[in-house]
Amino acid sequence: MTNAKPIGLFYASTTGNTEDVAQLIADRLEPWVQVHDIAVEGVEAMQQYGCLIMGIPTWDYGELQEDWQECWQAIAAQNFVGKRVALFGLGDQMGYGEWFQDAMGELHQLLTSVGATLVVPWSVEGYRFEASRALTDDGRSFVGLALDEDGQHGVTEERLDQWIPQVCRAFDLPSDG
Ligand SMILES: Cc1cc2nc3c(=O)[nH]c(=O)nc-3n(C[C@H](O)[C@H](O)[C@H](O)COP(=O)(O)O)c2cc1C
């Protein structure tokens, strides 16, 4: 079955921050995006889309958020060849700077291993952290949009304003940016 909307946004959220950001993204990408909470719907629907956005927070010193953890094997069993995926991660660089955004890095690795094409890396400029497993090989970028609602809530909207047009271009959708 194919979905009428070209982009599927899949997220999970323990305390609501990733959920809030998913909604901000959906508002900006209206009418192209369908939002899925994987804690409720699982990850089966990922196969309906050629373009995906995935949102993952890091928990417990570099660990996956629990709902993502539960879906991990199901994702590992899917084929993502030909699918484009843009990631966004939630983390706390001040409180957990040794593990900043690690889960986004883990998701990037998993998706790469099942054939996905990951799009829109994001510069590390403007962040302060000690270590992250979500960096590109040259260490200059994150593998997706890094958001920090705990310490940098004030720049989230601005970051989204820059990120969304890049995602649209990567997905061959019209963008105002
Ligand atoms: C107990 C605890 C552990 C956390 N561990 C990390 C971590 O290792 N790395 C990180 O970047 N953020 C960490 N965070 C910050 C969360 O990722 C951040 O608060 C995020 O916005 C939560 O998203 P959610 O509300 O969607 O679950 C941690 C937060 C808590 C409360």
Short mmCIF file of C-alpha atoms and ligand atoms in Angstrom, two decimals:
data_model
loop_
_atom_site.label_atom_id
_atom_site.label_comp_id
_atom_site.label_asym_id
_atom_site.label_seq_id
_atom_site.Cartn_x
_atom_site.Cartn_y
_atom_site.Cartn_z
CA MET A 1 0.00 0.00 0.00
CA THR A 2 1.26 3.48 -0.77
CA ASN A 3 0.42 6.48 1.36
CA ALA A 4 -1.03 9.58 -0.28
CA LYS A 5 1.52 11.76 1.54
CA PRO A 6 5.11 11.63 0.29
CA ILE A 7 6.84 11.92 3.69
CA GLY A 8 6.38 9.73 6.75
CA LEU A 9 7.58 11.23 10.03
CA PHE A 10 8.29 8.61 12.71
CA TYR A 11 9.19 9.54 16.26
CA ALA A 12 9.03 8.37 19.86
CA SER A 13 9.21 10.50 22.97
CA THR A 14 9.42 9.81 26.70
CA THR A 15 8.80 13.27 28.15
CA GLY A 16 7.23 14.98 25.15
CA ASN A 17 10.07 17.03 23.66
CA THR A 18 10.51 14.94 20.52
CA GLU A 19 6.74 14.84 20.12
CA ASP A 20 6.54 18.65 20.30
CA VAL A 21 9.27 19.01 17.69
CA ALA A 22 7.59 16.42 15.45
CA GLN A 23 4.50 18.61 15.53
CA LEU A 24 6.51 21.75 14.69
CA ILE A 25 8.00 19.92 11.70
CA ALA A 26 4.61 18.61 10.59
CA ASP A 27 3.15 22.13 10.73
CA ARG A 28 5.95 23.38 8.49
CA LEU A 29 5.68 20.49 6.01
CA GLU A 30 1.91 20.52 5.72
CA PRO A 31 0.44 18.94 3.53
CA TRP A 32 3.25 16.53 2.63
CA VAL A 33 3.81 14.74 5.89
CA GLN A 34 2.05 12.03 7.88
CA VAL A 35 3.13 11.73 11.54
CA HIS A 36 3.51 8.35 13.28
CA ASP A 37 4.28 7.75 16.96
CA ILE A 38 6.13 4.43 16.93
CA ALA A 39 5.09 3.73 20.52
CA VAL A 40 1.50 3.51 19.25
CA GLU A 41 1.84 2.36 15.65
CA GLY A 42 5.16 0.53 15.44
CA VAL A 43 7.34 0.82 12.36
CA GLU A 44 5.49 -1.26 9.75
CA ALA A 45 4.23 1.86 7.98
CA MET A 46 7.78 2.97 7.15
CA GLN A 47 7.61 0.88 3.98
CA GLN A 48 4.78 3.08 2.64
CA TYR A 49 7.12 6.02 2.10
CA GLY A 50 10.04 6.85 -0.17
CA CYS A 51 10.97 9.81 2.03
CA LEU A 52 11.18 9.55 5.80
CA ILE A 53 11.94 11.82 8.72
CA MET A 54 12.81 10.12 12.00
CA GLY A 55 13.06 11.73 15.42
CA ILE A 56 14.90 10.08 18.31
CA PRO A 57 15.93 11.32 21.76
CA THR A 58 18.97 9.95 23.63
CA TRP A 59 18.35 8.61 27.13
CA ASP A 60 20.32 7.16 30.05
CA TYR A 61 23.90 8.04 29.13
CA GLY A 62 23.99 7.32 25.43
CA GLU A 63 21.13 4.84 25.19
CA LEU A 64 18.22 4.57 22.77
CA GLN A 65 14.85 5.87 23.89
CA GLU A 66 12.80 2.85 24.98
CA ASP A 67 10.20 2.75 22.18
CA TRP A 68 12.93 3.00 19.55
CA GLN A 69 14.77 0.22 21.36
CA GLU A 70 11.70 -2.00 21.08
CA CYS A 71 11.40 -1.39 17.33
CA TRP A 72 15.11 -1.82 16.59
CA GLN A 73 14.98 -5.43 15.38
CA ALA A 74 11.88 -4.73 13.28
CA ILE A 75 13.75 -1.93 11.50
CA ALA A 76 16.84 -4.11 11.10
CA ALA A 77 14.66 -6.68 9.30
CA GLN A 78 13.37 -4.16 6.74
CA ASN A 79 14.89 -3.12 3.42
CA PHE A 80 15.46 0.63 3.03
CA VAL A 81 17.18 0.61 -0.35
CA GLY A 82 15.89 3.57 -2.38
CA LYS A 83 14.53 5.37 0.68
CA ARG A 84 15.78 8.80 1.73
CA VAL A 85 15.85 9.53 5.45
CA ALA A 86 16.45 12.79 7.33
CA LEU A 87 17.07 12.47 11.07
CA PHE A 88 16.48 14.78 13.99
CA GLY A 89 17.68 14.03 17.49
CA LEU A 90 16.88 15.40 20.92
CA GLY A 91 19.56 15.61 23.58
CA ASP A 92 21.02 17.71 26.37
CA GLN A 93 24.57 18.91 25.70
CA MET A 94 25.05 20.53 29.11
CA GLY A 95 23.69 17.68 31.23
CA TYR A 96 24.89 14.77 29.10
CA GLY A 97 27.74 16.23 27.03
CA GLU A 98 29.71 12.99 26.90
CA TRP A 99 26.83 11.22 25.16
CA PHE A 100 25.26 14.08 23.26
CA GLN A 101 22.82 12.77 20.62
CA ASP A 102 24.32 9.28 20.67
CA ALA A 103 20.99 7.62 19.81
CA MET A 104 20.74 9.61 16.57
CA GLY A 105 24.15 8.20 15.65
CA GLU A 106 22.97 4.67 16.41
CA LEU A 107 19.88 5.16 14.24
CA HIS A 108 22.03 6.51 11.42
CA GLN A 109 24.18 3.37 11.58
CA LEU A 110 21.20 1.05 11.65
CA LEU A 111 19.53 2.72 8.67
CA THR A 112 22.76 2.74 6.68
CA SER A 113 23.11 -0.99 7.32
CA VAL A 114 19.66 -1.64 5.82
CA GLY A 115 20.38 0.40 2.69
CA ALA A 116 18.81 3.81 3.42
CA THR A 117 20.23 7.01 1.97
CA LEU A 118 20.71 9.44 4.86
CA VAL A 119 20.32 13.11 3.94
CA VAL A 120 20.92 16.56 5.46
CA PRO A 121 23.83 16.47 7.93
CA TRP A 122 23.93 19.42 10.33
CA SER A 123 26.90 21.59 11.37
CA VAL A 124 28.28 21.28 14.93
CA GLU A 125 28.68 25.06 15.08
CA GLY A 126 26.71 26.55 17.95
CA TYR A 127 26.94 23.47 20.23
CA ARG A 128 29.24 22.66 23.17
CA PHE A 129 29.65 19.01 24.12
CA GLU A 130 32.45 16.62 24.95
CA ALA A 131 31.62 13.63 22.75
CA SER A 132 28.93 12.36 20.43
CA ARG A 133 28.42 9.18 18.42
CA ALA A 134 26.21 11.19 16.05
CA LEU A 135 29.04 12.91 14.17
CA THR A 136 29.97 12.51 10.51
CA ASP A 137 33.42 11.06 9.74
CA ASP A 138 35.09 14.48 9.55
CA GLY A 139 33.60 15.48 12.92
CA ARG A 140 32.25 18.76 11.55
CA SER A 141 28.61 17.79 11.38
CA PHE A 142 25.97 15.74 13.11
CA VAL A 143 24.34 13.03 11.00
CA GLY A 144 21.02 14.87 11.38
CA LEU A 145 19.49 17.91 13.02
CA ALA A 146 20.58 18.08 16.68
CA LEU A 147 18.09 19.79 18.96
CA ASP A 148 18.46 20.57 22.65
CA GLU A 149 15.21 21.54 24.30
CA ASP A 150 16.83 21.45 27.74
CA GLY A 151 19.56 24.02 27.10
CA GLN A 152 18.86 25.67 23.74
CA HIS A 153 15.09 25.74 23.43
CA GLY A 154 15.30 29.34 22.19
CA VAL A 155 17.01 28.40 18.90
CA THR A 156 14.91 25.36 17.97
CA GLU A 157 12.51 27.27 15.71
CA GLU A 158 15.41 29.02 13.98
CA ARG A 159 17.18 25.69 13.42
CA LEU A 160 13.99 24.22 11.99
CA ASP A 161 13.61 27.20 9.67
CA GLN A 162 17.06 26.42 8.25
CA TRP A 163 16.69 22.65 8.23
CA ILE A 164 13.24 22.29 6.61
CA PRO A 165 14.17 23.82 3.22
CA GLN A 166 17.23 21.54 3.09
CA VAL A 167 15.03 18.54 3.76
CA CYS A 168 12.60 19.65 1.03
CA ARG A 169 15.46 19.92 -1.46
CA ALA A 170 16.82 16.51 -0.45
CA PHE A 171 13.32 15.05 -0.97
CA ASP A 172 12.76 16.90 -4.29
CA LEU A 173 9.83 18.84 -2.83
CA PRO A 174 9.21 22.54 -3.42
CA SER A 175 10.74 24.74 -0.72
CA ASP A 176 10.46 28.42 0.07
CA GLY A 177 14.06 28.51 1.32
C1 LIG B 1 17.88 10.51 32.85
C2 LIG B 1 18.18 11.23 31.55
C3 LIG B 1 19.20 10.77 30.75
C4 LIG B 1 19.53 11.45 29.56
N1 LIG B 1 20.60 11.02 28.81
C5 LIG B 1 20.98 11.74 27.74
C6 LIG B 1 22.15 11.38 26.98
O1 LIG B 1 22.84 10.40 27.28
N2 LIG B 1 22.49 12.14 25.91
C7 LIG B 1 21.78 13.25 25.55
O2 LIG B 1 22.15 13.90 24.56
N3 LIG B 1 20.65 13.60 26.23
C8 LIG B 1 20.25 12.89 27.31
N4 LIG B 1 19.13 13.26 28.01
C9 LIG B 1 18.34 14.42 27.57
C10 LIG B 1 17.11 14.01 26.74
O3 LIG B 1 17.49 13.45 25.52
C11 LIG B 1 16.29 15.27 26.46
O4 LIG B 1 15.72 15.74 27.66
C12 LIG B 1 15.21 15.06 25.40
O5 LIG B 1 14.67 16.31 25.06
C13 LIG B 1 14.12 14.11 25.85
O6 LIG B 1 13.25 13.89 24.78
P1 LIG B 1 11.79 13.30 24.96
O7 LIG B 1 11.05 14.27 25.89
O8 LIG B 1 11.20 13.29 23.61
O9 LIG B 1 11.92 11.93 25.56
C14 LIG B 1 18.79 12.59 29.19
C15 LIG B 1 17.74 13.04 30.01
C16 LIG B 1 17.45 12.38 31.17
C17 LIG B 1 16.34 12.93 32.05
#
